[in-house]
Short mmCIF file of C-alpha atoms in Angstrom, two decimals:
data_model
loop_
_atom_site.label_atom_id
_atom_site.label_comp_id
_atom_site.label_asym_id
_atom_site.label_seq_id
_atom_site.Cartn_x
_atom_site.Cartn_y
_atom_site.Cartn_z
CA MET A 368 -0.02 -0.02 -0.01
CA PHE A 369 1.34 3.41 -1.01
CA ILE A 370 0.98 6.36 1.42
CA ASN A 371 0.61 9.71 -0.37
CA VAL A 372 -0.50 11.93 2.54
CA LEU A 373 0.41 11.63 6.23
CA ARG A 374 -1.17 13.70 8.96
CA ASN A 375 0.22 13.25 12.45
CA CYS A 376 -0.35 14.89 15.81
CA ASN A 377 0.92 14.25 19.35
CA CYS A 378 3.65 11.95 18.15
CA CYS A 379 7.30 11.59 18.92
CA PHE A 380 10.26 10.68 16.61
CA ASP A 381 13.12 8.40 17.46
CA SER A 382 16.30 9.19 15.56
CA ASN A 383 17.34 5.51 15.84
CA VAL A 384 14.34 4.36 13.81
CA VAL A 385 14.89 4.40 10.05
CA VAL A 386 12.11 6.22 8.13
CA ALA A 387 11.35 4.65 4.78
CA TRP A 388 8.22 6.25 3.34
CA LYS A 389 9.33 6.16 -0.29
CA SER A 390 6.02 7.15 -1.85
CA LEU A 391 4.95 9.82 0.64
CA LYS A 392 4.18 13.11 -1.11
CA SER A 393 2.60 15.26 1.63
CA ILE A 394 3.15 15.36 5.40
CA LYS A 395 1.55 17.51 8.02
CA LEU A 396 2.83 17.47 11.60
CA GLU A 397 0.93 19.47 14.23
CA ASP A 398 -0.05 20.08 17.81
CA SER A 399 3.14 20.45 19.86
CA VAL A 400 5.14 17.72 18.11
CA VAL A 401 8.78 17.82 19.28
CA LEU A 402 11.05 17.41 16.26
CA GLU A 403 14.79 17.82 16.83
CA ASN A 404 17.37 18.49 14.09
CA ASP A 405 18.44 14.85 13.67
CA HIS A 406 14.77 13.78 13.59
CA LEU A 407 14.22 16.15 10.64
CA VAL A 408 17.23 14.86 8.79
CA ASN A 409 16.06 11.31 9.32
CA LEU A 410 12.52 12.20 8.19
CA LEU A 411 13.48 14.09 5.05
CA SER A 412 16.04 11.44 3.95
CA GLY A 413 13.41 8.76 4.34
CA CYS A 414 10.81 10.59 2.22
CA PRO A 415 12.49 11.20 -1.20
CA ALA A 416 9.18 11.79 -3.01
CA LEU A 417 7.92 14.40 -0.56
CA GLU A 418 6.51 17.46 -2.29
CA THR A 419 4.67 19.34 0.53
CA MET A 420 5.56 19.74 4.23
CA GLU A 421 3.34 21.48 6.79
CA LEU A 422 4.61 22.10 10.33
CA TYR A 423 2.02 23.52 12.70
CA ARG A 424 3.06 24.09 16.32
CA VAL A 425 6.06 21.88 15.86
CA GLU A 426 9.07 22.74 18.02
CA GLY A 427 12.56 21.59 19.00
CA PHE A 428 14.53 22.15 15.86
CA SER A 429 16.83 25.03 14.84
CA ARG A 430 17.84 24.02 11.32
CA LEU A 431 15.62 22.95 8.46
CA GLU A 432 17.70 21.88 5.41
CA ILE A 433 15.77 20.59 2.49
CA LYS A 434 18.07 19.02 -0.13
CA SER A 435 15.43 17.26 -2.20
CA SER A 436 14.43 18.95 -5.48
CA ASN A 437 10.97 17.32 -5.20
CA LEU A 438 9.90 19.25 -2.07
CA LYS A 439 8.46 22.47 -3.46
CA ARG A 440 6.03 23.66 -0.75
CA LEU A 441 6.66 24.48 2.91
CA LYS A 442 4.08 25.82 5.40
CA PHE A 443 5.36 26.75 8.82
CA LYS A 444 2.90 28.09 11.41
CA GLU A 445 3.57 29.00 15.04
CA TYR A 446 6.59 28.02 17.10
CA TRP A 447 7.27 28.24 20.83
CA VAL A 448 10.94 28.38 21.85
CA PRO A 449 11.55 26.23 24.93
CA SER A 450 12.57 28.32 27.97
CA ASP A 451 15.82 26.39 28.40
CA GLU A 452 16.97 27.03 24.82
CA LYS A 453 19.62 29.72 24.46
CA ASP A 454 19.52 29.85 20.68
CA HIS A 455 16.21 31.30 19.53
CA SER A 456 16.90 31.14 15.83
CA LEU A 457 15.85 28.88 12.98
CA GLU A 458 17.71 28.57 9.71
CA ILE A 459 15.84 27.44 6.59
CA ILE A 460 17.99 26.17 3.74
CA ALA A 461 15.84 25.07 0.85
CA PRO A 462 17.34 25.98 -2.60
CA TYR A 463 14.65 24.14 -4.55
CA LEU A 464 11.62 25.36 -2.59
CA GLN A 465 9.06 27.28 -4.66
CA HIS A 466 6.23 28.09 -2.21
CA LEU A 467 6.96 29.30 1.35
CA GLU A 468 4.44 30.30 4.00
CA ILE A 469 5.29 31.36 7.52
CA SER A 470 2.37 32.49 9.73
CA GLY A 471 1.12 32.64 13.26
CA ASP A 472 3.00 33.75 16.44
CA LEU A 473 6.64 32.89 16.43
CA TYR A 474 7.13 34.53 19.82
CA ASP A 475 10.95 34.97 20.22
CA LEU A 476 11.99 32.94 17.15
CA LYS A 477 14.16 34.53 14.48
CA CYS A 478 13.49 32.53 11.35
CA ARG A 479 16.42 33.20 9.01
CA LEU A 480 16.07 32.41 5.30
CA VAL A 481 19.55 31.24 4.39
CA ASP A 482 18.84 29.90 0.87
CA VAL A 483 15.42 30.13 -0.67
CA SER A 484 16.64 31.19 -4.09
CA SER A 485 13.95 29.37 -6.10
CA VAL A 486 10.91 30.65 -4.14
CA VAL A 487 8.33 32.29 -6.43
CA ASN A 488 5.42 32.52 -3.95
CA ALA A 489 6.12 33.71 -0.44
CA LYS A 490 3.66 34.51 2.34
CA LEU A 491 5.05 36.15 5.51
CA THR A 492 2.15 36.88 7.85
CA PHE A 493 3.74 35.92 11.15
CA ASN A 494 4.11 37.96 14.28
CA ILE A 495 7.05 38.18 16.64
CA THR A 496 6.23 39.40 20.17
CA CYS A 497 8.50 41.93 21.90
CA ILE A 498 10.86 40.26 24.42
CA LYS A 499 9.45 42.48 27.20
CA ASN A 500 6.01 41.05 26.73
CA ILE A 501 7.37 37.49 26.69
CA LEU A 502 9.31 37.90 29.91
CA GLY A 503 6.70 40.16 31.52
CA GLU A 504 9.23 42.94 32.26
CA GLU A 505 8.46 46.31 33.66
CA SER A 506 9.53 49.53 31.96
CA ASP A 507 12.69 50.79 33.60
CA GLU A 508 15.65 52.31 31.81
CA GLU A 509 17.74 49.11 31.65
CA GLU A 510 14.83 47.11 30.20
CA GLU A 511 14.08 49.84 27.71
CA ASP A 512 17.59 49.54 26.41
CA SER A 513 17.13 45.76 26.18
CA CYS A 514 13.94 46.36 24.19
CA ARG A 515 15.69 48.71 21.77
CA ASP A 516 18.47 46.21 21.23
CA TYR A 517 15.99 43.42 20.61
CA HIS A 518 14.16 45.41 17.97
CA ARG A 519 17.43 46.31 16.34
CA VAL A 520 18.07 42.70 15.79
CA LEU A 521 14.55 42.16 14.45
CA ARG A 522 14.98 44.99 11.96
CA THR A 523 18.16 43.35 10.65
CA PHE A 524 16.39 39.99 10.41
CA VAL A 525 13.51 41.49 8.44
CA HIS A 526 15.84 43.35 6.11
CA ASP A 527 17.88 40.21 5.39
CA ASN A 528 14.80 38.07 4.76
CA LEU A 529 13.47 40.67 2.32
CA GLN A 530 16.73 40.47 0.45
CA LYS A 531 16.50 36.69 0.17
CA LEU A 532 12.96 36.93 -1.23
CA SER A 533 13.54 39.89 -3.56
CA CYS A 534 13.08 37.70 -6.63
CA ALA A 535 9.77 36.16 -5.62
CA THR A 536 6.98 36.77 -8.16
CA ASP A 537 4.07 36.63 -5.71
CA LEU A 538 4.69 38.16 -2.27
CA THR A 539 2.21 38.46 0.68
CA ILE A 540 3.31 40.51 3.73
CA GLY A 541 1.48 40.70 7.04
CA THR A 542 1.00 43.46 9.52
CA TRP A 543 4.06 42.92 11.69
CA PHE A 544 6.41 42.64 8.73
CA THR A 545 4.94 45.84 7.20
CA GLU A 546 5.30 47.73 10.54
CA VAL A 547 9.01 46.77 10.78
CA MET A 548 9.47 48.01 7.20
CA CYS A 549 7.89 51.26 8.33
CA ILE A 550 10.40 51.53 11.21
CA LEU A 551 13.26 50.84 8.73
CA GLN A 552 12.02 53.75 6.66
CA PHE A 553 12.09 56.07 9.64
CA LYS A 554 15.61 54.84 10.44
CA GLY A 555 16.75 55.64 6.89
CA VAL A 556 17.60 52.04 6.09
CA PRO A 557 17.30 51.30 2.32
CA ILE A 558 14.58 48.68 1.62
CA PRO A 559 15.70 45.99 -0.84
CA GLU A 560 14.06 46.26 -4.21
CA LEU A 561 11.36 43.68 -4.65
CA LYS A 562 10.75 42.17 -8.10
CA CYS A 563 7.30 40.79 -7.34
CA LYS A 564 4.45 41.17 -9.85
CA TYR A 565 1.77 40.36 -7.29
CA LEU A 566 1.86 42.07 -3.95
CA THR A 567 -0.66 41.42 -1.15
CA LEU A 568 -0.73 43.27 2.16
CA GLU A 569 -2.70 41.47 4.91
CA LEU A 570 -3.20 44.24 7.43
CA ARG A 571 -4.68 43.48 10.85
CA MET A 572 -4.73 46.87 12.63
CA GLU A 573 -6.14 48.59 15.75
CA LYS A 574 -6.80 51.69 13.62
CA PHE A 575 -6.53 52.71 10.05
CA ASN A 576 -2.93 53.62 9.42
CA PHE A 577 -1.78 53.03 5.82
CA TYR A 578 1.41 55.00 5.41
CA GLY A 579 3.37 51.93 6.41
CA ALA A 580 1.76 50.17 3.43
CA ALA A 581 3.46 52.72 1.22
CA VAL A 582 6.87 51.30 2.08
CA PRO A 583 6.57 47.87 0.42
CA LEU A 584 4.71 49.50 -2.43
CA ARG A 585 7.56 51.87 -3.03
CA ALA A 586 9.99 48.93 -2.95
CA SER A 587 7.96 47.06 -5.64
CA PRO A 588 8.43 48.91 -8.98
CA TYR A 589 7.47 45.88 -11.04
CA VAL A 590 4.16 45.17 -9.32
CA GLU A 591 1.18 44.53 -11.61
CA THR A 592 -1.48 43.54 -9.05
CA LEU A 593 -1.82 45.07 -5.58
CA ASN A 594 -4.21 43.61 -2.99
CA ILE A 595 -4.77 45.26 0.42
CA ASP A 596 -6.77 42.94 2.61
CA MET A 597 -7.56 44.88 5.78
CA ASP A 598 -9.22 44.17 9.06
CA THR A 599 -9.42 46.14 12.31
CA SER A 600 -9.61 44.93 15.85
CA TYR A 601 -9.63 46.49 19.27
CA PHE A 602 -6.20 47.17 20.78
CA ASP A 603 -5.03 44.27 22.97
CA GLY A 604 -1.93 45.97 24.40
CA SER A 605 0.46 43.48 22.84
CA GLN A 606 2.79 46.06 21.33
CA CYS A 607 5.56 47.64 23.37
CA HIS A 608 6.18 51.34 23.75
CA PHE A 609 9.13 51.23 21.34
CA GLU A 610 6.95 49.86 18.54
CA LEU A 611 4.05 52.26 19.31
CA SER A 612 6.31 55.31 19.38
CA TYR A 613 7.53 54.71 15.84
CA LEU A 614 4.12 53.76 14.42
CA ALA A 615 2.62 56.87 15.92
CA LYS A 616 5.00 58.91 13.74
CA ALA A 617 3.18 57.61 10.69
CA ASP A 618 0.10 59.54 11.69
CA ASN A 619 1.91 62.80 10.92
CA VAL A 620 3.87 61.76 7.87
CA ASP A 621 3.23 63.43 4.52
CA LEU A 622 2.62 60.63 2.02
CA GLN A 623 4.30 62.56 -0.77
CA SER A 624 7.57 62.51 1.23
CA TRP A 625 7.37 58.74 1.48
CA ILE A 626 6.92 58.02 -2.24
CA SER A 627 8.33 61.11 -3.80
CA CYS A 628 8.02 61.36 -7.59
CA PHE A 629 7.32 57.57 -7.81
CA VAL A 630 5.47 56.11 -10.78
CA PHE A 631 3.84 52.67 -10.96
CA PRO A 632 4.55 51.80 -14.60
CA ASN A 633 3.22 48.23 -14.48
CA LEU A 634 0.35 48.40 -11.98
CA LYS A 635 -2.88 47.24 -13.68
CA ASN A 636 -5.10 46.05 -10.86
CA VAL A 637 -5.72 47.30 -7.34
CA LYS A 638 -8.08 45.68 -4.88
CA ILE A 639 -8.87 46.94 -1.36
CA VAL A 640 -10.85 44.41 0.63
CA ASN A 641 -12.35 45.21 4.05
CA SER A 642 -13.09 42.27 6.33
CA SER A 643 -13.49 44.36 9.53
CA ARG A 644 -16.30 43.84 11.97
CA VAL A 645 -15.24 46.67 14.23
CA CYS A 646 -17.55 49.74 14.32
CA LEU A 647 -16.10 52.38 12.08
CA LYS A 648 -17.81 55.20 14.04
CA ASP A 649 -14.98 54.75 16.58
CA HIS A 650 -12.28 55.55 14.12
CA THR A 651 -10.99 59.05 13.48
CA GLU A 652 -11.22 60.94 10.23
CA GLN A 653 -7.46 60.94 10.06
CA GLY A 654 -7.40 57.19 9.40
CA TYR A 655 -9.97 57.58 6.62
CA ASP A 656 -7.97 60.41 5.14
CA GLN A 657 -4.81 58.22 5.03
CA LEU A 658 -6.55 55.50 3.10
CA PHE A 659 -8.00 58.03 0.69
CA LYS A 660 -4.67 59.74 0.12
CA LEU A 661 -2.90 56.43 -0.48
CA SER A 662 -5.59 55.41 -2.98
CA GLU A 663 -5.54 58.85 -4.64
CA PHE A 664 -1.76 58.70 -4.96
CA VAL A 665 -1.95 55.28 -6.67
CA LEU A 666 -4.54 56.63 -9.15
CA LYS A 667 -2.38 59.59 -9.98
CA ASN A 668 0.78 57.53 -10.61
CA ALA A 669 -0.43 54.23 -12.08
CA THR A 670 -0.04 54.87 -15.75
CA VAL A 671 -1.59 51.65 -17.04
CA LEU A 672 -4.17 51.04 -14.34
CA GLU A 673 -7.23 49.13 -15.50
CA LYS A 674 -9.27 48.41 -12.37
CA PHE A 675 -9.40 49.84 -8.82
CA ILE A 676 -11.82 47.70 -6.84
CA VAL A 677 -13.09 48.51 -3.35
CA ILE A 678 -14.81 45.61 -1.58
CA SER A 679 -16.64 45.64 1.71
CA LYS A 680 -17.23 42.08 2.96
CA THR A 681 -19.11 43.35 6.06
CA ARG A 682 -22.33 45.35 5.71
CA GLU A 683 -24.21 45.84 8.96
CA CYS A 684 -22.16 46.63 12.07
CA LYS A 685 -23.13 44.52 15.05
CA ARG A 686 -22.24 47.28 17.45
CA CYS A 687 -24.09 50.29 16.12
CA SER A 688 -26.65 48.21 14.07
CA MET A 689 -26.02 50.54 11.13
CA TYR A 690 -24.37 50.15 7.76
CA CYS A 691 -21.30 52.11 8.88
CA ILE A 692 -18.74 49.73 7.40
CA SER A 693 -20.30 49.43 3.98
CA ALA A 694 -21.07 53.16 3.87
CA TYR A 695 -17.46 53.95 4.71
CA PHE A 696 -16.09 52.16 1.69
CA TYR A 697 -18.89 53.25 -0.62
CA GLN A 698 -17.99 56.82 0.23
CA LEU A 699 -14.35 56.02 -0.47
CA ALA A 700 -15.15 54.66 -3.91
CA GLY A 701 -17.33 57.67 -4.68
CA GLN A 702 -14.53 60.10 -3.79
CA LEU A 703 -12.04 58.22 -5.89
CA LEU A 704 -14.31 58.63 -8.92
CA GLY A 705 -13.53 62.33 -8.88
CA CYS A 706 -9.75 61.95 -8.50
CA PRO A 707 -7.35 62.64 -11.40
CA ARG A 708 -6.03 59.47 -12.96
CA ALA A 709 -2.82 58.78 -14.90
CA SER A 710 -4.67 56.07 -16.87
CA SER A 711 -7.67 57.22 -18.80
CA ASN A 712 -8.94 53.61 -19.14
CA SER A 713 -9.10 52.85 -15.41
CA LEU A 714 -12.31 51.86 -13.69
CA ILE A 715 -13.40 52.47 -10.06
CA ILE A 716 -15.61 49.62 -8.81
CA PHE A 717 -17.37 49.17 -5.50
CA GLN A 718 -18.59 45.73 -4.44
CA GLU A 719 -20.35 44.29 -1.37
#
């Protein structure tokens, strides 16, 4: 009997046992499986036909080296670093990998992409929690310095990973990654040029703040399709003062200074999708103005734009029992109809 797909949970691996699943093409390990480095080597060497690997809440390893040219897809979600581990880094070496997805909470893990030179589709929607929140530290001067040093390391980590994925065709970036790119911009650190043709920003925000979204857009001169999938939620206090202090600066930034004299020569399709269920009556006009200015800027500088679609997935707000969410985006689409456009053939479309 040939096994093509294996799903396993709550299991343990013994490095002394030889794995020989010659026909296995897909494997999913999940729910707090402990998988050490030698276990991974044993597993991968015993599955030569493997094409897809999914690791969900799997922990214990610090190096994932995929030598097989058959394994093209890797999904990695959530990782908790054991408290007794001194090294909180994970290296991924996969020169033949084509599809890479890293999501969920990585807590204190720095996932370093050493070699992912063949990746064409990358999705980075993970979140890394500040070390102060992990350790439950109070805010004194010494701990503030520790926080700043920690974020300096994270900025380097994000910058290096962007460089490794600069040739990916289809790139999806989440909120945390976008926010770090925003901080890099404030620090004057050049963002690597991205060659992606399809750029998706999955933004989960406490309030509308879109100037950070301008940073990856500026770094993507070849982009043909831009998707902004946005959702808002109430603030849970998970961000530290260091992060909030930089993100607050974006409220007062002039968008023109962020993307000065920039033209989108290849951008054909833009889609803004709202999935929020938070009452928009609580949001300030400033957040609405930011989204409008970003949209207006794209219209003025996308020379071959064909469609600009605004979608509201939520109609009636459960809090105010009104159509505040749908009305917000309908109003946005209406205002954009009157904006100057670089492309005379572009269409503004509103959908519910």
